[in-house]
Amino acid sequence: MREAPTSSEQPADFAASFVRMAEDAAGNLVRARAEIGKAIFGQERVIEEALVTVLSGGHALLVGVPGLAKTKLVETMGRVLGLDARRVQFTPDLMPSDILGTEILEEPTPGKRAFRFVKGPVFAELLMADEINRASPRTQSALLQAMQEGFVTIAGQRHDLPKPFHVLATQNPIEQEGTYPLPEAQLDRFLLEIDVDYPDRDAERRMLIETTGSESSEIQAVFSAEGILAAQRLVRRLPVGDSIVESILDLVRSARPLPGTPLAEKLVWGPGPRASQALMLAIRARALIDGRLSPSLDDVVALAEPVLKHRMALSFAARAEGETISKIIRSLTDRFA
């Protein structure tokens, strides 16, 4: 993938080069979706939102019951996007050093000892944190620094993570015994919450036939790490109209439980400015995936729930009345219909 054009180019040349880059990236993204679809059946929306997460340079929380190919999705994305993908199974006894790495004392020559840092699985380009809510808050906080800062600190020394670096974490919405709920500060670090639902009948039939035979589809790499970084820079260059910017502001600000607002009694807390930033990046990425050079209002509506859902919490009274976050977000986006 070609490098993004610089502002020093002539306006006409810049526009032509930008369009060519966008078309190249969109074509590669169509191929990437098709390759991922060879292994993940009936989850087109999930695949799209996972790609949106990576193109936006963020992290995602995959929420769904076991057996819905969440692990397979991350493994397949790593192969298709040309990223070094690793998986960590989170358990209550997992320590921060099990993820970040540790220093070991060596004696390379007789009488001379030195510490050597051994990198943990977090030093990957695509990290799957499986059942992240099963780890203790201490371990979660260690991952939080990596997600937010792009580096880890061991024994006072900074160690930069690879670029790109993305965390796709999974969470079981049913099994909550022995888990540690993710704190609001860490939830806010996830660009999207992606709900993984059951596949429809046709997709499950295809799954039965294609995954229980002796042959499997060959998954081809479409991108490389450098190509993903170039696509991320391209996403940030896509223009966004003033009306779309105002729509994002209207939507996010209306989702806050401010005094005197309709949601004051229904929500305990709502989305902050990071939600607006996430939505701005996500709609640009979705537009590029769809082969468009600028996002539309449909992108805002489509990504409102995955961007806002984990950044809002219902009050006890609202839960007692059967209210849900999804219903509230749909009522907020209805004004844009």
PDB file of C-alpha atoms in Angstrom, residues 28-247:
ATOM      1  CA  ASN A  28      -7.823  -4.654  -0.136  1.00  0.00           C
ATOM      2  CA  LEU A  29     -10.432  -4.381   2.610  1.00  0.00           C
ATOM      3  CA  VAL A  30     -13.013  -6.115   0.399  1.00  0.00           C
ATOM      4  CA  ARG A  31     -10.524  -8.939  -0.090  1.00  0.00           C
ATOM      5  CA  ALA A  32      -9.739  -9.022   3.627  1.00  0.00           C
ATOM      6  CA  ARG A  33     -13.416  -9.335   4.541  1.00  0.00           C
ATOM      7  CA  ALA A  34     -13.818 -12.156   2.034  1.00  0.00           C
ATOM      8  CA  GLU A  35     -10.793 -14.019   3.419  1.00  0.00           C
ATOM      9  CA  ILE A  36     -12.009 -13.664   7.020  1.00  0.00           C
ATOM     10  CA  GLY A  37     -15.457 -14.811   5.870  1.00  0.00           C
ATOM     11  CA  LYS A  38     -13.929 -18.115   4.748  1.00  0.00           C
ATOM     12  CA  ALA A  39     -13.435 -19.054   8.398  1.00  0.00           C
ATOM     13  CA  ILE A  40     -16.071 -16.966  10.205  1.00  0.00           C
ATOM     14  CA  PHE A  41     -19.591 -17.732   8.985  1.00  0.00           C
ATOM     15  CA  GLY A  42     -22.647 -15.532   9.388  1.00  0.00           C
ATOM     16  CA  GLN A  43     -20.904 -12.771  11.348  1.00  0.00           C
ATOM     17  CA  GLU A  44     -20.551 -10.045   8.712  1.00  0.00           C
ATOM     18  CA  ARG A  45     -21.354  -7.255  11.164  1.00  0.00           C
ATOM     19  CA  VAL A  46     -18.843  -8.572  13.703  1.00  0.00           C
ATOM     20  CA  ILE A  47     -16.128  -8.804  11.027  1.00  0.00           C
ATOM     21  CA  GLU A  48     -16.867  -5.265   9.885  1.00  0.00           C
ATOM     22  CA  GLU A  49     -16.720  -3.835  13.396  1.00  0.00           C
ATOM     23  CA  ALA A  50     -13.504  -5.722  14.155  1.00  0.00           C
ATOM     24  CA  LEU A  51     -11.928  -4.239  11.018  1.00  0.00           C
ATOM     25  CA  VAL A  52     -13.234  -0.803  11.996  1.00  0.00           C
ATOM     26  CA  THR A  53     -11.454  -1.221  15.336  1.00  0.00           C
ATOM     27  CA  VAL A  54      -8.102  -2.051  13.748  1.00  0.00           C
ATOM     28  CA  LEU A  55      -8.337   0.663  11.071  1.00  0.00           C
ATOM     29  CA  SER A  56      -9.172   3.186  13.788  1.00  0.00           C
ATOM     30  CA  GLY A  57      -6.101   2.151  15.765  1.00  0.00           C
ATOM     31  CA  GLY A  58      -8.175   1.034  18.751  1.00  0.00           C
ATOM     32  CA  HIS A  59      -9.148  -1.951  20.871  1.00  0.00           C
ATOM     33  CA  ALA A  60     -12.423  -3.882  21.019  1.00  0.00           C
ATOM     34  CA  LEU A  61     -14.369  -5.870  23.599  1.00  0.00           C
ATOM     35  CA  LEU A  62     -16.039  -8.948  22.084  1.00  0.00           C
ATOM     36  CA  VAL A  63     -19.078  -9.980  24.123  1.00  0.00           C
ATOM     37  CA  GLY A  64     -20.800 -13.291  23.454  1.00  0.00           C
ATOM     38  CA  VAL A  65     -21.440 -16.758  24.812  1.00  0.00           C
ATOM     39  CA  PRO A  66     -18.799 -19.478  24.275  1.00  0.00           C
ATOM     40  CA  GLY A  67     -18.567 -21.215  20.923  1.00  0.00           C
ATOM     41  CA  LEU A  68     -19.270 -18.272  18.619  1.00  0.00           C
ATOM     42  CA  ALA A  69     -15.788 -18.231  17.015  1.00  0.00           C
ATOM     43  CA  LYS A  70     -14.426 -15.203  18.869  1.00  0.00           C
ATOM     44  CA  THR A  71     -11.015 -16.825  19.233  1.00  0.00           C
ATOM     45  CA  LYS A  72     -11.137 -18.004  15.636  1.00  0.00           C
ATOM     46  CA  LEU A  73     -11.937 -14.455  14.521  1.00  0.00           C
ATOM     47  CA  VAL A  74      -8.811 -13.018  16.132  1.00  0.00           C
ATOM     48  CA  GLU A  75      -6.622 -15.832  14.800  1.00  0.00           C
ATOM     49  CA  THR A  76      -7.997 -15.387  11.279  1.00  0.00           C
ATOM     50  CA  MET A  77      -7.673 -11.597  11.391  1.00  0.00           C
ATOM     51  CA  GLY A  78      -4.040 -11.945  12.381  1.00  0.00           C
ATOM     52  CA  ARG A  79      -3.342 -14.109   9.324  1.00  0.00           C
ATOM     53  CA  VAL A  80      -5.319 -11.962   6.881  1.00  0.00           C
ATOM     54  CA  LEU A  81      -3.971  -8.631   8.145  1.00  0.00           C
ATOM     55  CA  GLY A  82      -0.397  -9.898   8.368  1.00  0.00           C
ATOM     56  CA  LEU A  83      -0.156  -9.236  12.107  1.00  0.00           C
ATOM     57  CA  ASP A  84       1.614 -11.213  14.815  1.00  0.00           C
ATOM     58  CA  ALA A  85      -1.389 -12.522  16.777  1.00  0.00           C
ATOM     59  CA  ARG A  86      -1.182 -14.074  20.230  1.00  0.00           C
ATOM     60  CA  ARG A  87      -3.708 -15.268  22.784  1.00  0.00           C
ATOM     61  CA  VAL A  88      -3.758 -15.088  26.573  1.00  0.00           C
ATOM     62  CA  GLN A  89      -6.328 -17.032  28.590  1.00  0.00           C
ATOM     63  CA  PHE A  90      -7.129 -14.865  31.596  1.00  0.00           C
ATOM     64  CA  THR A  91      -7.558 -16.638  34.943  1.00  0.00           C
ATOM     65  CA  PRO A  92      -7.841 -15.377  38.536  1.00  0.00           C
ATOM     66  CA  ASP A  93      -4.245 -16.398  39.298  1.00  0.00           C
ATOM     67  CA  LEU A  94      -2.759 -14.645  36.250  1.00  0.00           C
ATOM     68  CA  MET A  95      -0.069 -12.180  37.286  1.00  0.00           C
ATOM     69  CA  PRO A  96       0.975  -8.974  35.465  1.00  0.00           C
ATOM     70  CA  SER A  97       4.361 -10.516  34.662  1.00  0.00           C
ATOM     71  CA  ASP A  98       2.587 -13.380  32.870  1.00  0.00           C
ATOM     72  CA  ILE A  99       1.355 -10.808  30.337  1.00  0.00           C
ATOM     73  CA  LEU A 100       4.008  -8.108  30.307  1.00  0.00           C
ATOM     74  CA  GLY A 101       7.143 -10.193  30.819  1.00  0.00           C
ATOM     75  CA  THR A 102       9.763 -10.368  33.530  1.00  0.00           C
ATOM     76  CA  GLU A 103      13.441  -9.894  34.234  1.00  0.00           C
ATOM     77  CA  ILE A 104      15.566 -12.943  34.820  1.00  0.00           C
ATOM     78  CA  LEU A 105      19.012 -13.085  36.378  1.00  0.00           C
ATOM     79  CA  GLU A 106      21.625 -14.625  34.121  1.00  0.00           C
ATOM     80  CA  GLU A 107      25.320 -15.348  34.405  1.00  0.00           C
ATOM     81  CA  PRO A 108      26.574 -15.039  30.807  1.00  0.00           C
ATOM     82  CA  THR A 109      30.170 -15.276  31.972  1.00  0.00           C
ATOM     83  CA  PRO A 110      31.508 -16.795  35.198  1.00  0.00           C
ATOM     84  CA  GLY A 111      31.340 -14.318  38.037  1.00  0.00           C
ATOM     85  CA  LYS A 112      29.319 -11.745  36.088  1.00  0.00           C
ATOM     86  CA  ARG A 113      25.568 -11.570  36.526  1.00  0.00           C
ATOM     87  CA  ALA A 114      23.045  -9.400  34.697  1.00  0.00           C
ATOM     88  CA  PHE A 115      19.305  -9.068  34.335  1.00  0.00           C
ATOM     89  CA  ARG A 116      17.675  -9.773  30.976  1.00  0.00           C
ATOM     90  CA  PHE A 117      14.114  -8.802  30.129  1.00  0.00           C
ATOM     91  CA  VAL A 118      12.020 -11.600  28.655  1.00  0.00           C
ATOM     92  CA  LYS A 119       9.048 -10.187  26.773  1.00  0.00           C
ATOM     93  CA  GLY A 120       5.569 -11.447  27.551  1.00  0.00           C
ATOM     94  CA  PRO A 121       2.721 -12.138  25.117  1.00  0.00           C
ATOM     95  CA  VAL A 122       1.616  -8.494  25.216  1.00  0.00           C
ATOM     96  CA  PHE A 123       4.462  -7.792  22.769  1.00  0.00           C
ATOM     97  CA  ALA A 124       2.265  -8.760  19.841  1.00  0.00           C
ATOM     98  CA  GLU A 125       0.580  -6.759  17.126  1.00  0.00           C
ATOM     99  CA  LEU A 126      -2.810  -8.367  17.744  1.00  0.00           C
ATOM    100  CA  LEU A 127      -3.454  -9.656  21.260  1.00  0.00           C
ATOM    101  CA  MET A 128      -6.495 -11.681  22.222  1.00  0.00           C
ATOM    102  CA  ALA A 129      -7.291 -11.291  25.919  1.00  0.00           C
ATOM    103  CA  ASP A 130      -9.656 -14.224  26.406  1.00  0.00           C
ATOM    104  CA  GLU A 131     -12.198 -13.760  29.231  1.00  0.00           C
ATOM    105  CA  ILE A 132     -10.480 -10.608  30.404  1.00  0.00           C
ATOM    106  CA  ASN A 133     -12.870 -10.170  33.327  1.00  0.00           C
ATOM    107  CA  ARG A 134     -11.500 -13.337  34.980  1.00  0.00           C
ATOM    108  CA  ALA A 135      -8.204 -11.624  35.822  1.00  0.00           C
ATOM    109  CA  SER A 136      -7.644  -9.655  39.007  1.00  0.00           C
ATOM    110  CA  PRO A 137      -7.774  -5.842  38.948  1.00  0.00           C
ATOM    111  CA  ARG A 138      -3.989  -5.791  39.364  1.00  0.00           C
ATOM    112  CA  THR A 139      -3.487  -7.727  36.130  1.00  0.00           C
ATOM    113  CA  GLN A 140      -6.159  -5.713  34.340  1.00  0.00           C
ATOM    114  CA  SER A 141      -4.404  -2.477  35.293  1.00  0.00           C
ATOM    115  CA  ALA A 142      -1.153  -3.764  33.795  1.00  0.00           C
ATOM    116  CA  LEU A 143      -2.912  -4.393  30.499  1.00  0.00           C
ATOM    117  CA  LEU A 144      -4.583  -0.981  30.757  1.00  0.00           C
ATOM    118  CA  GLN A 145      -1.261   0.840  30.558  1.00  0.00           C
ATOM    119  CA  ALA A 146      -0.287  -1.176  27.507  1.00  0.00           C
ATOM    120  CA  MET A 147      -3.602  -0.410  25.802  1.00  0.00           C
ATOM    121  CA  GLN A 148      -3.484   3.295  26.529  1.00  0.00           C
ATOM    122  CA  GLU A 149       0.192   4.182  26.372  1.00  0.00           C
ATOM    123  CA  GLY A 150       1.633   1.717  23.864  1.00  0.00           C
ATOM    124  CA  PHE A 151       4.472   0.747  26.206  1.00  0.00           C
ATOM    125  CA  VAL A 152       5.031  -1.089  29.486  1.00  0.00           C
ATOM    126  CA  THR A 153       7.305  -0.294  32.402  1.00  0.00           C
ATOM    127  CA  ILE A 154       9.305  -3.105  33.993  1.00  0.00           C
ATOM    128  CA  ALA A 155      11.728  -2.385  36.842  1.00  0.00           C
ATOM    129  CA  GLY A 156      11.605   1.292  35.949  1.00  0.00           C
ATOM    130  CA  GLN A 157      12.539   0.670  32.320  1.00  0.00           C
ATOM    131  CA  ARG A 158      10.267   1.539  29.407  1.00  0.00           C
ATOM    132  CA  HIS A 159       9.652  -1.101  26.749  1.00  0.00           C
ATOM    133  CA  ASP A 160       7.747   0.005  23.648  1.00  0.00           C
ATOM    134  CA  LEU A 161       5.123  -2.296  22.187  1.00  0.00           C
ATOM    135  CA  PRO A 162       5.044  -3.178  18.477  1.00  0.00           C
ATOM    136  CA  LYS A 163       3.176  -1.000  16.031  1.00  0.00           C
ATOM    137  CA  PRO A 164       0.405  -1.542  15.276  1.00  0.00           C
ATOM    138  CA  PHE A 165      -0.815  -2.856  18.633  1.00  0.00           C
ATOM    139  CA  HIS A 166      -4.425  -3.901  19.174  1.00  0.00           C
ATOM    140  CA  VAL A 167      -6.225  -5.778  21.931  1.00  0.00           C
ATOM    141  CA  LEU A 168      -9.355  -7.758  21.154  1.00  0.00           C
ATOM    142  CA  ALA A 169     -10.703  -8.896  24.518  1.00  0.00           C
ATOM    143  CA  THR A 170     -13.547 -11.344  25.074  1.00  0.00           C
ATOM    144  CA  GLN A 171     -16.115 -11.418  27.817  1.00  0.00           C
ATOM    145  CA  ASN A 172     -18.786 -14.014  28.575  1.00  0.00           C
ATOM    146  CA  PRO A 173     -22.080 -12.179  29.344  1.00  0.00           C
ATOM    147  CA  ILE A 174     -23.593 -15.195  31.120  1.00  0.00           C
ATOM    148  CA  GLU A 175     -20.925 -16.752  33.322  1.00  0.00           C
ATOM    149  CA  GLN A 176     -20.130 -14.113  35.954  1.00  0.00           C
ATOM    150  CA  GLU A 177     -19.158 -16.289  38.926  1.00  0.00           C
ATOM    151  CA  GLY A 178     -15.566 -15.680  39.963  1.00  0.00           C
ATOM    152  CA  THR A 179     -15.110 -12.696  37.667  1.00  0.00           C
ATOM    153  CA  TYR A 180     -13.925  -9.143  38.236  1.00  0.00           C
ATOM    154  CA  PRO A 181     -16.098  -6.552  36.464  1.00  0.00           C
ATOM    155  CA  LEU A 182     -14.059  -4.250  34.271  1.00  0.00           C
ATOM    156  CA  PRO A 183     -13.777  -0.758  35.795  1.00  0.00           C
ATOM    157  CA  GLU A 184     -15.227   2.161  33.890  1.00  0.00           C
ATOM    158  CA  ALA A 185     -11.752   3.575  33.219  1.00  0.00           C
ATOM    159  CA  GLN A 186     -10.739   0.405  31.387  1.00  0.00           C
ATOM    160  CA  LEU A 187     -14.041   0.033  29.536  1.00  0.00           C
ATOM    161  CA  ASP A 188     -13.567   3.533  28.159  1.00  0.00           C
ATOM    162  CA  ARG A 189     -10.280   2.426  26.588  1.00  0.00           C
ATOM    163  CA  PHE A 190     -12.109   0.051  24.268  1.00  0.00           C
ATOM    164  CA  LEU A 191     -13.085   1.761  21.036  1.00  0.00           C
ATOM    165  CA  LEU A 192     -16.039  -0.582  20.438  1.00  0.00           C
ATOM    166  CA  GLU A 193     -18.048  -3.186  22.277  1.00  0.00           C
ATOM    167  CA  ILE A 194     -18.871  -5.812  19.671  1.00  0.00           C
ATOM    168  CA  ASP A 195     -21.810  -8.077  20.478  1.00  0.00           C
ATOM    169  CA  VAL A 196     -21.312 -11.534  18.955  1.00  0.00           C
ATOM    170  CA  ASP A 197     -24.711 -13.162  18.423  1.00  0.00           C
ATOM    171  CA  TYR A 198     -25.733 -16.645  17.316  1.00  0.00           C
ATOM    172  CA  PRO A 199     -25.420 -17.249  13.541  1.00  0.00           C
ATOM    173  CA  ASP A 200     -28.573 -17.698  11.470  1.00  0.00           C
ATOM    174  CA  ARG A 201     -29.667 -21.125  10.238  1.00  0.00           C
ATOM    175  CA  ASP A 202     -28.029 -20.895   6.803  1.00  0.00           C
ATOM    176  CA  ALA A 203     -24.708 -19.820   8.288  1.00  0.00           C
ATOM    177  CA  GLU A 204     -24.817 -22.607  10.851  1.00  0.00           C
ATOM    178  CA  ARG A 205     -25.600 -25.158   8.131  1.00  0.00           C
ATOM    179  CA  ARG A 206     -22.582 -23.970   6.164  1.00  0.00           C
ATOM    180  CA  MET A 207     -20.514 -24.175   9.321  1.00  0.00           C
ATOM    181  CA  LEU A 208     -21.573 -27.770   9.911  1.00  0.00           C
ATOM    182  CA  ILE A 209     -20.621 -28.823   6.403  1.00  0.00           C
ATOM    183  CA  GLU A 210     -17.352 -26.935   5.967  1.00  0.00           C
ATOM    184  CA  THR A 211     -15.804 -27.381   9.410  1.00  0.00           C
ATOM    185  CA  THR A 212     -16.407 -31.104   9.891  1.00  0.00           C
ATOM    186  CA  GLY A 213     -14.887 -32.340   6.632  1.00  0.00           C
ATOM    187  CA  SER A 214     -11.349 -33.292   5.730  1.00  0.00           C
ATOM    188  CA  GLU A 215     -10.615 -30.089   3.821  1.00  0.00           C
ATOM    189  CA  SER A 216     -10.464 -26.497   5.014  1.00  0.00           C
ATOM    190  CA  SER A 217     -10.298 -23.196   3.173  1.00  0.00           C
ATOM    191  CA  GLU A 218      -6.884 -21.645   2.682  1.00  0.00           C
ATOM    192  CA  ILE A 219      -6.691 -18.202   4.271  1.00  0.00           C
ATOM    193  CA  GLN A 220      -4.536 -15.724   2.362  1.00  0.00           C
ATOM    194  CA  ALA A 221      -2.780 -12.677   3.804  1.00  0.00           C
ATOM    195  CA  VAL A 222      -4.007  -9.408   2.291  1.00  0.00           C
ATOM    196  CA  PHE A 223      -2.226  -6.770   4.398  1.00  0.00           C
ATOM    197  CA  SER A 224       1.041  -6.437   6.280  1.00  0.00           C
ATOM    198  CA  ALA A 225       1.791  -4.527   9.475  1.00  0.00           C
ATOM    199  CA  GLU A 226       3.114  -1.626   7.387  1.00  0.00           C
ATOM    200  CA  GLY A 227       0.002  -1.725   5.213  1.00  0.00           C
ATOM    201  CA  ILE A 228      -2.259  -1.536   8.262  1.00  0.00           C
ATOM    202  CA  LEU A 229      -0.339   1.476   9.594  1.00  0.00           C
ATOM    203  CA  ALA A 230      -0.695   3.203   6.220  1.00  0.00           C
ATOM    204  CA  ALA A 231      -4.439   2.456   6.196  1.00  0.00           C
ATOM    205  CA  GLN A 232      -4.767   3.894   9.709  1.00  0.00           C
ATOM    206  CA  ARG A 233      -3.090   7.113   8.575  1.00  0.00           C
ATOM    207  CA  LEU A 234      -5.411   7.223   5.589  1.00  0.00           C
ATOM    208  CA  VAL A 235      -8.483   6.859   7.826  1.00  0.00           C
ATOM    209  CA  ARG A 236      -7.450   9.941   9.797  1.00  0.00           C
ATOM    210  CA  ARG A 237      -7.216  11.923   6.541  1.00  0.00           C
ATOM    211  CA  LEU A 238     -10.754  11.180   5.365  1.00  0.00           C
ATOM    212  CA  PRO A 239     -12.807  14.396   5.415  1.00  0.00           C
ATOM    213  CA  VAL A 240     -15.856  14.648   7.659  1.00  0.00           C
ATOM    214  CA  GLY A 241     -18.613  17.149   6.899  1.00  0.00           C
ATOM    215  CA  ASP A 242     -19.653  19.754   9.437  1.00  0.00           C
ATOM    216  CA  SER A 243     -23.151  18.293   9.647  1.00  0.00           C
ATOM    217  CA  ILE A 244     -21.707  14.869  10.581  1.00  0.00           C
ATOM    218  CA  VAL A 245     -19.500  16.449  13.242  1.00  0.00           C
ATOM    219  CA  GLU A 246     -22.521  18.201  14.735  1.00  0.00           C
ATOM    220  CA  SER A 247     -24.494  14.944  14.656  1.00  0.00           C
TER     221      SER A 247
END
